[in-house]
Short mmCIF file of C-alpha atoms in Angstrom, two decimals:
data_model
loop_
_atom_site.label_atom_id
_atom_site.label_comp_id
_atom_site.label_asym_id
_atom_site.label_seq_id
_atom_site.Cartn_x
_atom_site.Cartn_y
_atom_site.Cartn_z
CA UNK O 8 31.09 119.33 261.41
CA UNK O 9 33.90 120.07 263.83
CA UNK O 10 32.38 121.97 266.15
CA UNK O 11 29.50 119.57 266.05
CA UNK O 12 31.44 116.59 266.96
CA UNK O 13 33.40 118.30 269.95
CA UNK O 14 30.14 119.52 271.03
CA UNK O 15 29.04 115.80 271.09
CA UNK O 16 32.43 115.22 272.75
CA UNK O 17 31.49 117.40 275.42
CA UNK O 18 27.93 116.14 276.58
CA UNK O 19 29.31 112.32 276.27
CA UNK O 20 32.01 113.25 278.75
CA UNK O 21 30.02 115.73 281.18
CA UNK O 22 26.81 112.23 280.91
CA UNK O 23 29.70 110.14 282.38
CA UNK O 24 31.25 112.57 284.62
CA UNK O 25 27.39 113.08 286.31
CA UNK O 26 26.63 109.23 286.15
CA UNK O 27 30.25 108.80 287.64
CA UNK O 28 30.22 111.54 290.54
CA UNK O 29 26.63 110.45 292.65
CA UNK O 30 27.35 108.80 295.76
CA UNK O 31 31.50 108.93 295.30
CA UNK O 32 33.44 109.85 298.55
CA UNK O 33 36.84 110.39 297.86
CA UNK O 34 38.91 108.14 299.33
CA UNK O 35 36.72 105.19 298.76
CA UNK O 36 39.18 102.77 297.16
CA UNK O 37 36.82 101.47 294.07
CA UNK O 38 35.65 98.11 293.16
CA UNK O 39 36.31 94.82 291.92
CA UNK O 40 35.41 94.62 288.37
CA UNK O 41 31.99 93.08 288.56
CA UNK O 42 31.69 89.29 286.62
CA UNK O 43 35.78 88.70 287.23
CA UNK O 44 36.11 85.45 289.42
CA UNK O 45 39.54 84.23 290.67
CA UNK O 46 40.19 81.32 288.24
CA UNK O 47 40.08 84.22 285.53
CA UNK O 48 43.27 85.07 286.61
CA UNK O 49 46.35 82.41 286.94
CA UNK O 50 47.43 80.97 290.31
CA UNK O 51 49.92 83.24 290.52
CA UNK O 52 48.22 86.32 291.30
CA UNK O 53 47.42 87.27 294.38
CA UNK O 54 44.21 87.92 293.61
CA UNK O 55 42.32 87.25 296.91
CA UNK O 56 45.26 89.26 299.11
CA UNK O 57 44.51 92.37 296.56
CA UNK O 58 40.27 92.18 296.88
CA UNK O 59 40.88 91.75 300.63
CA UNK O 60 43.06 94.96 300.53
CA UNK O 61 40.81 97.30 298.60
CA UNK O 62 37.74 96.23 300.81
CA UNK O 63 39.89 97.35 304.07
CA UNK O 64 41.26 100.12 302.81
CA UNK O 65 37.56 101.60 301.57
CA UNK O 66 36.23 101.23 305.11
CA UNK O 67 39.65 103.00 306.92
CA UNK O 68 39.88 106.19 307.65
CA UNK O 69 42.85 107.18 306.60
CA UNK O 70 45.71 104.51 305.23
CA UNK O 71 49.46 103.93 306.08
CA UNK O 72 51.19 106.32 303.82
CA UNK O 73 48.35 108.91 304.07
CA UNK O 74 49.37 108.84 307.97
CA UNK O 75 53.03 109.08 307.07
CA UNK O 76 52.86 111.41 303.89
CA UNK O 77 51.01 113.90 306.73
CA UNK O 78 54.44 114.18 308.35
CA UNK O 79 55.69 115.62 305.34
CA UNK O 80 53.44 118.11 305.39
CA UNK O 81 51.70 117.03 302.75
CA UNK O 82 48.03 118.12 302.77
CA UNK O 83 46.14 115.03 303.08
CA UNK O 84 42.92 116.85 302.40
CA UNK O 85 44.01 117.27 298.69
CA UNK O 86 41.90 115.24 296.80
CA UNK O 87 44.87 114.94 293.80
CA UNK O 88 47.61 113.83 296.76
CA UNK O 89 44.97 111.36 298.58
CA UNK O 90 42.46 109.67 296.78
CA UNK O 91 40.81 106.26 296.39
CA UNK O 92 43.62 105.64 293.08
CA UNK O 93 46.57 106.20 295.66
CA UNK O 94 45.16 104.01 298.29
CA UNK O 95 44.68 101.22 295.51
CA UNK O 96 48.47 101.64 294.78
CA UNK O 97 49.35 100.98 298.06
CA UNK O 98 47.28 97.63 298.14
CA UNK O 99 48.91 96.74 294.48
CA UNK O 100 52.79 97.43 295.95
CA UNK O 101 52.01 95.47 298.79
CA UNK O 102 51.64 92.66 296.87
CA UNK O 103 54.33 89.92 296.85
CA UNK O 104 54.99 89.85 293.05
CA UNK O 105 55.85 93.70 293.17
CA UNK O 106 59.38 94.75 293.43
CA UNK O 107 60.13 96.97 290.28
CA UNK O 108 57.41 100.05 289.58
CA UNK O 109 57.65 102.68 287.02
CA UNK O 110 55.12 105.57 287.59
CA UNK O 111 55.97 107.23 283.99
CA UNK O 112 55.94 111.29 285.16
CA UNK O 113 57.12 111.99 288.40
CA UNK O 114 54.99 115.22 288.91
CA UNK O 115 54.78 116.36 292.65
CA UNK O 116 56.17 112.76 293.36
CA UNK O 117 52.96 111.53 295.43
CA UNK O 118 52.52 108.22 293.66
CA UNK O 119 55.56 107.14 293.20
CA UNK O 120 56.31 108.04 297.19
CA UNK O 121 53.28 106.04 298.22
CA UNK O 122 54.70 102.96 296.09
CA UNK O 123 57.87 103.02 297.29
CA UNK O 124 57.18 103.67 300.98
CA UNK O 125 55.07 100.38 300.86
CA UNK O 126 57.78 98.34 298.52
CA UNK O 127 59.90 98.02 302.17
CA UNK O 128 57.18 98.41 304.58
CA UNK O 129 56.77 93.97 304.90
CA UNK O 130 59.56 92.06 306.88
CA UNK O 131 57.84 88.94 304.95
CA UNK O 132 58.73 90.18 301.43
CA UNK O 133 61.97 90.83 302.65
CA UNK O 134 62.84 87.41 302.94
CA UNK O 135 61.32 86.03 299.54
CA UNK O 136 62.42 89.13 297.37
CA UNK O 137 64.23 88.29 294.43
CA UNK O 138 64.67 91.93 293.15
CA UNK O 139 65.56 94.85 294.85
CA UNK O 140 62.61 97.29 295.44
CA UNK O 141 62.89 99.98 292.82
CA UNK O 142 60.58 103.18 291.49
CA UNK O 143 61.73 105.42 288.46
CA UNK O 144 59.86 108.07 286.86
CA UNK O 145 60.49 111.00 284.55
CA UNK O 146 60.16 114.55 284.88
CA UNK O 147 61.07 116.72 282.46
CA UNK O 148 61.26 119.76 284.62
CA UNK O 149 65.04 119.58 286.32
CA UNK O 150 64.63 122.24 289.15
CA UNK O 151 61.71 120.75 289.88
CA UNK O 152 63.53 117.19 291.17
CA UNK O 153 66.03 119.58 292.43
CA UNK O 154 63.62 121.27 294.85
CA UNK O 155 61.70 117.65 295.79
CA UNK O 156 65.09 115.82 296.51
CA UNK O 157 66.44 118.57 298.61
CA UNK O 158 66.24 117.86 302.29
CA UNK O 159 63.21 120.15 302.60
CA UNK O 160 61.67 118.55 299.89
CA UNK O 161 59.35 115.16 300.47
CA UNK O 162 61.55 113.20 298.59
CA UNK O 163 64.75 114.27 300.81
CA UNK O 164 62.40 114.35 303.90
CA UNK O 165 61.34 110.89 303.08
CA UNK O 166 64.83 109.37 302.52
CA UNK O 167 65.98 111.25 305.81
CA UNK O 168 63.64 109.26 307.31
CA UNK O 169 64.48 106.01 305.77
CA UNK O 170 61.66 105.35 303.90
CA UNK O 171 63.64 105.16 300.16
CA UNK O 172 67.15 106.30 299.14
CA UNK O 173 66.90 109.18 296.35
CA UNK O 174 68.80 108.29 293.00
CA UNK O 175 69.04 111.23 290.47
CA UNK O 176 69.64 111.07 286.62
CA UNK O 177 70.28 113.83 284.22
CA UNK O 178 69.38 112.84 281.07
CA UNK O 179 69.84 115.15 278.11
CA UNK O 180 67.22 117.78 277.58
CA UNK O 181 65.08 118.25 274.26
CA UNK O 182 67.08 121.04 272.78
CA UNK O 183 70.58 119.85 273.40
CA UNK O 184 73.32 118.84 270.86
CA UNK O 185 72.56 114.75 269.06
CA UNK O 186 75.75 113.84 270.83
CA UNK O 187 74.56 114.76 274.55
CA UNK O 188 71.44 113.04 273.79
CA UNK O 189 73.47 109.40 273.21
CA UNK O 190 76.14 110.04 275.92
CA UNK O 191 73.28 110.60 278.48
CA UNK O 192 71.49 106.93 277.38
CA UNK O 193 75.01 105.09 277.43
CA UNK O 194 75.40 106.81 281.07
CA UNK O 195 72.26 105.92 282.31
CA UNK O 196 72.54 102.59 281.25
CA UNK O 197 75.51 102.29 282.67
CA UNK O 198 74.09 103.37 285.76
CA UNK O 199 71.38 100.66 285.73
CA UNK O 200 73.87 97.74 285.13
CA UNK O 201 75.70 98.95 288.42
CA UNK O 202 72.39 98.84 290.14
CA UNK O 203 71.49 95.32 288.61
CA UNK O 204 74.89 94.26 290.70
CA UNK O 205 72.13 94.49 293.17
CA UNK O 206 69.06 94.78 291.73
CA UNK O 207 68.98 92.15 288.93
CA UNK O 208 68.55 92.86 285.97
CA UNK O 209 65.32 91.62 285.26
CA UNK O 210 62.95 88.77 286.26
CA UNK O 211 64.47 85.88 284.64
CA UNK O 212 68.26 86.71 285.77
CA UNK O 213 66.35 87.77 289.37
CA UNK O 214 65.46 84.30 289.91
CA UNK O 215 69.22 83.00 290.14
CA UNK O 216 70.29 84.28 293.79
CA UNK O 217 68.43 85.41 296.82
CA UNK O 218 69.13 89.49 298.16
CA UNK O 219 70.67 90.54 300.47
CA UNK O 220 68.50 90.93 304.05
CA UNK O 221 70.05 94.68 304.21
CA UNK O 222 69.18 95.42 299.92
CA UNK O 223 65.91 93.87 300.31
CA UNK O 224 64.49 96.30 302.43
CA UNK O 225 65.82 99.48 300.80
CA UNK O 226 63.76 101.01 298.18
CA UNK O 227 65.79 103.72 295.69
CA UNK O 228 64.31 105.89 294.13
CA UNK O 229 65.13 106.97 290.54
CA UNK O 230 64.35 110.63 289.54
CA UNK O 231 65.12 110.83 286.22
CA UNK O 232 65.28 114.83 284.76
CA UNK O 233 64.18 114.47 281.04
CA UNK O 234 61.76 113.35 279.20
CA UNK O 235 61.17 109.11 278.65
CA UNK O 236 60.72 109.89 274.60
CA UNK O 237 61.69 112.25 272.73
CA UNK O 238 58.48 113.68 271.28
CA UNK O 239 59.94 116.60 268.81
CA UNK O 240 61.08 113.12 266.94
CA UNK O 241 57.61 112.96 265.52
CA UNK O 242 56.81 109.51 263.94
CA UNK O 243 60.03 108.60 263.42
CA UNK O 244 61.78 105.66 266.36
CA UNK O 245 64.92 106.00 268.14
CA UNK O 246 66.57 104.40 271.39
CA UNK O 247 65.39 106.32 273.96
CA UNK O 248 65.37 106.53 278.24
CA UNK O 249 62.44 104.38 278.43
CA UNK O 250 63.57 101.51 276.16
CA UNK O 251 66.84 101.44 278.34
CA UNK O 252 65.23 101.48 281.45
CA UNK O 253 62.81 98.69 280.04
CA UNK O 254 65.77 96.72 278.58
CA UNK O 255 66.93 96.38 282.08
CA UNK O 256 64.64 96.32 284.62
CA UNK O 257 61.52 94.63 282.29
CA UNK O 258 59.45 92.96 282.62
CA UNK O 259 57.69 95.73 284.98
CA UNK O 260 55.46 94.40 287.76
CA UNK O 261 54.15 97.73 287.86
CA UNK O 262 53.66 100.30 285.36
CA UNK O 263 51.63 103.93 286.35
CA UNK O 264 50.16 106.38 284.16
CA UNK O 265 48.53 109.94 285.37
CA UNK O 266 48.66 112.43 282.99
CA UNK O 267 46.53 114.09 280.53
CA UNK O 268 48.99 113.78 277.77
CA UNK O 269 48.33 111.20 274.39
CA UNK O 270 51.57 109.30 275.26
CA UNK O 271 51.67 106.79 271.85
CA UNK O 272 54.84 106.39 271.65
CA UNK O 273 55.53 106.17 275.33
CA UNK O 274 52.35 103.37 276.13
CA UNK O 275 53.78 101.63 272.87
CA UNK O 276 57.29 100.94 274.43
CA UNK O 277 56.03 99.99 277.42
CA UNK O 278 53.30 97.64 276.44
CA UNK O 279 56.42 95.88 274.07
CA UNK O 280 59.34 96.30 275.65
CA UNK O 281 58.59 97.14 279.16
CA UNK O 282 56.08 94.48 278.98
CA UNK O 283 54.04 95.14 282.90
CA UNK O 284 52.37 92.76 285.01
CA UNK O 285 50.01 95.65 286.43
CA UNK O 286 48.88 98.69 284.62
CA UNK O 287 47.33 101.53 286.86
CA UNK O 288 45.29 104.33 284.97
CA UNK O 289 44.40 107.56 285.87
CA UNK O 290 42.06 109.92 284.33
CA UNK O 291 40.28 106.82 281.89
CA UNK O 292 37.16 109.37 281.41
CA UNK O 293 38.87 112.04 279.66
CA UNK O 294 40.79 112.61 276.65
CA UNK O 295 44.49 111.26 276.99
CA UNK O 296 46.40 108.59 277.63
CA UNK O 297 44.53 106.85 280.13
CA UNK O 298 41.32 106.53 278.55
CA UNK O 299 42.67 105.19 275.12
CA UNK O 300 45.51 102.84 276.99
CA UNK O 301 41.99 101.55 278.91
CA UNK O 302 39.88 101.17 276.20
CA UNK O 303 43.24 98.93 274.32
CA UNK O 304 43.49 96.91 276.96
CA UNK O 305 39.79 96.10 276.89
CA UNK O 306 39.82 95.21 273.84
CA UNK O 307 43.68 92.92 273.52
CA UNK O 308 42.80 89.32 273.98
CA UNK O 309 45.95 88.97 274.90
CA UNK O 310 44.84 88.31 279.24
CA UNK O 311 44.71 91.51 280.19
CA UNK O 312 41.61 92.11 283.19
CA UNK O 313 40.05 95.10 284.19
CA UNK O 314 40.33 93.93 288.04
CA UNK O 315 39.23 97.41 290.21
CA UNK O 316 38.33 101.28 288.84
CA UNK O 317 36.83 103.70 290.78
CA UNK O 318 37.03 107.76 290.70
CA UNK O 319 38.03 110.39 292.34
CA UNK O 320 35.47 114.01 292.70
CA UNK O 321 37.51 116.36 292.87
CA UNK O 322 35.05 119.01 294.00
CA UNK O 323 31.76 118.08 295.72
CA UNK O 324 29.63 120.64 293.41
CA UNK O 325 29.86 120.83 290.19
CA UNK O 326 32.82 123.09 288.19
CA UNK O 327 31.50 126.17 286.49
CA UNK O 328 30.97 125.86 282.42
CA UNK O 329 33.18 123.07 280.28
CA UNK O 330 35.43 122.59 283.55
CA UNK O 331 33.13 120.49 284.89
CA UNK O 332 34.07 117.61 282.66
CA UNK O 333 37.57 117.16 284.42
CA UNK O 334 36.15 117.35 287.64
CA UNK O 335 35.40 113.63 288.57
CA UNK O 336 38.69 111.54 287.76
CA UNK O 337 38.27 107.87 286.56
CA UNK O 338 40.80 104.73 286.88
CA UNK O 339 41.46 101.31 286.83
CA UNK O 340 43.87 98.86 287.52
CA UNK O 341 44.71 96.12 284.87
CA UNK O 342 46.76 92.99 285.23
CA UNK O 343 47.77 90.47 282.60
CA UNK O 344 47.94 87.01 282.42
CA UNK O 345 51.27 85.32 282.20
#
């Protein structure tokens, strides 16, 4: 019966993938959920700004930070570094209500660079910005942040050009003694209360006092090397990176997730603690954490609106064998009511 139901597994997900991949170009930006009218959403949101957004940025050739992430000699032909997804995160950290994003797993650092190029790009928001512009993200790979923050690497070539400043965190690593583990949270909360000097620490105490014209307009960067949970803890809770982070920065306007990983712990904390204005899902049509994070949302009645998805082919013809089921990428962008 196993091998029956991944077998079913398999056809459901290859039916999408085919239904999913006619007619897709890859940079086409998505849609606007069908059925969602503005007065679904509060006054608030900037709903109109974002539709308008997404509709230009479908028809463009290529968008802002594509034309900047090109000087970095990043291959803007890549269909995982320049995609419909990353052009809708530009639109969403344009917005005015966006200051503070957290794209969960830094990876080769493309999201979170195209967020936080954009979080300083409007002289506008500058002026009306109650929080400094902020992105953090985890990577559990340390000479991996080492080689992207170096000045060869796009995250030193970017803040050489003045696009972000680079922050790094070492956080203790999986294996390492219980005492390292709780002298690296203290330290890196410690860290974030010097930045909320600046930054605020959160959006209720952000609301007091206007920023600085000069800390407005500078985006930092936070690589942090280790992992957000601790996942060798199994089903048992402790205070961990991403509850600090959250217990300091939250709410999130922004929260991104792109990786093929379950993540229950990690979505659990966040959807609690970290509490986000705007959730951004990659990868909703195969097995991880963005398909059953998309499929919770759908189904909270808590506000939460499916506003845009789209995908992303990664390959014109089809993959050879089982392959071919992670071929065409799914997202969607959620944002709650509040």
């Amino acid at each position: 019966s196993i091998c029956c139901c991944s077998l079913l597994d398999v056809l459901l997900d290859e039916h999408e993938n085919r239904k999913a991949s006619r007619g897709l170009a890859r940079h086409a930006t998505g849609q606007l959920q069908e059925g969602l009218s503005v007065r679904q959403l509060q006054e608030d949101f900037p709903y109109a700004e974002l539709a308008a957004c997404l509709e230009l940025s479908g028809q463009n050739k290529s968008s802002t930070w594509e034309t900047a992430a090109d000087t970095l000699g990043i291959n803007i032909e890549d269909p995982l570094a320049c995609n419909g997804f990353v052009r809708a995160l530009e639109c969403v950290a344009r917005l005015p209500l966006v200051d503070v994003v957290l794209d969960v797993f830094l990876g080769s650092a493309n999201t979170g660079m195209a967020a936080a190029f954009h979080l300083a790009q409007d002289e506008k928001r500058h002026r009306s910005r109650r929080r400094a512009p902020e992105v953090f993200s985890f990577e559990w790979q340390p000479e991996l942040i080492e080689e992207l923050v170096a000045s060869t690497g796009r995250l030193g070539q970017g803040a050489a050009r003045g696009w972000w400043q680079n922050r790094v965190v070492k956080l203790s690593q999986e294996a390492e003694p219980e005492s390292l583990h709780w002298k690296s949270l203290l330290d890196f909360q410690s860290l974030l209360l010097e930045g909320g000097s600046h930054a605020g620490a959160g959006a209720a105490a952000a609301q007091e006092q206007s920023l600085s014209p000069a800390i407005a307009k500078t985006t930092t960067f936070w690589a942090i090397s280790g992992m957000p949970y601790r996942r060798s803890l199994g089903e048992q809770y402790e205070w961990n990176p991403l509850e600090v982070l959250c217990q300091h920065r939250g709410p999130l306007d922004v929260v991104l997730m792109d990786t093929g990983a379950v993540c229950e712990a990690e979505w659990m904390i966040i959807e609690k603690i970290c509490q986000p204005r705007i959730v951004m899902l990659f990868n909703t049509n195969i097995k991880g954490a963005g398909s059953w994070i998309a499929e919770r949302l759908g189904l909270q009645g808590s506000g939460w609106h499916r506003v845009a998805s789209g995908a992303v082919p990664l390959s014109p013809t089809q993959w050879f064998n089982l392959m071919e089921i992670r071929r065409v990428r799914a997202w969607a962008v959620f944002v709650q009511d509040r």
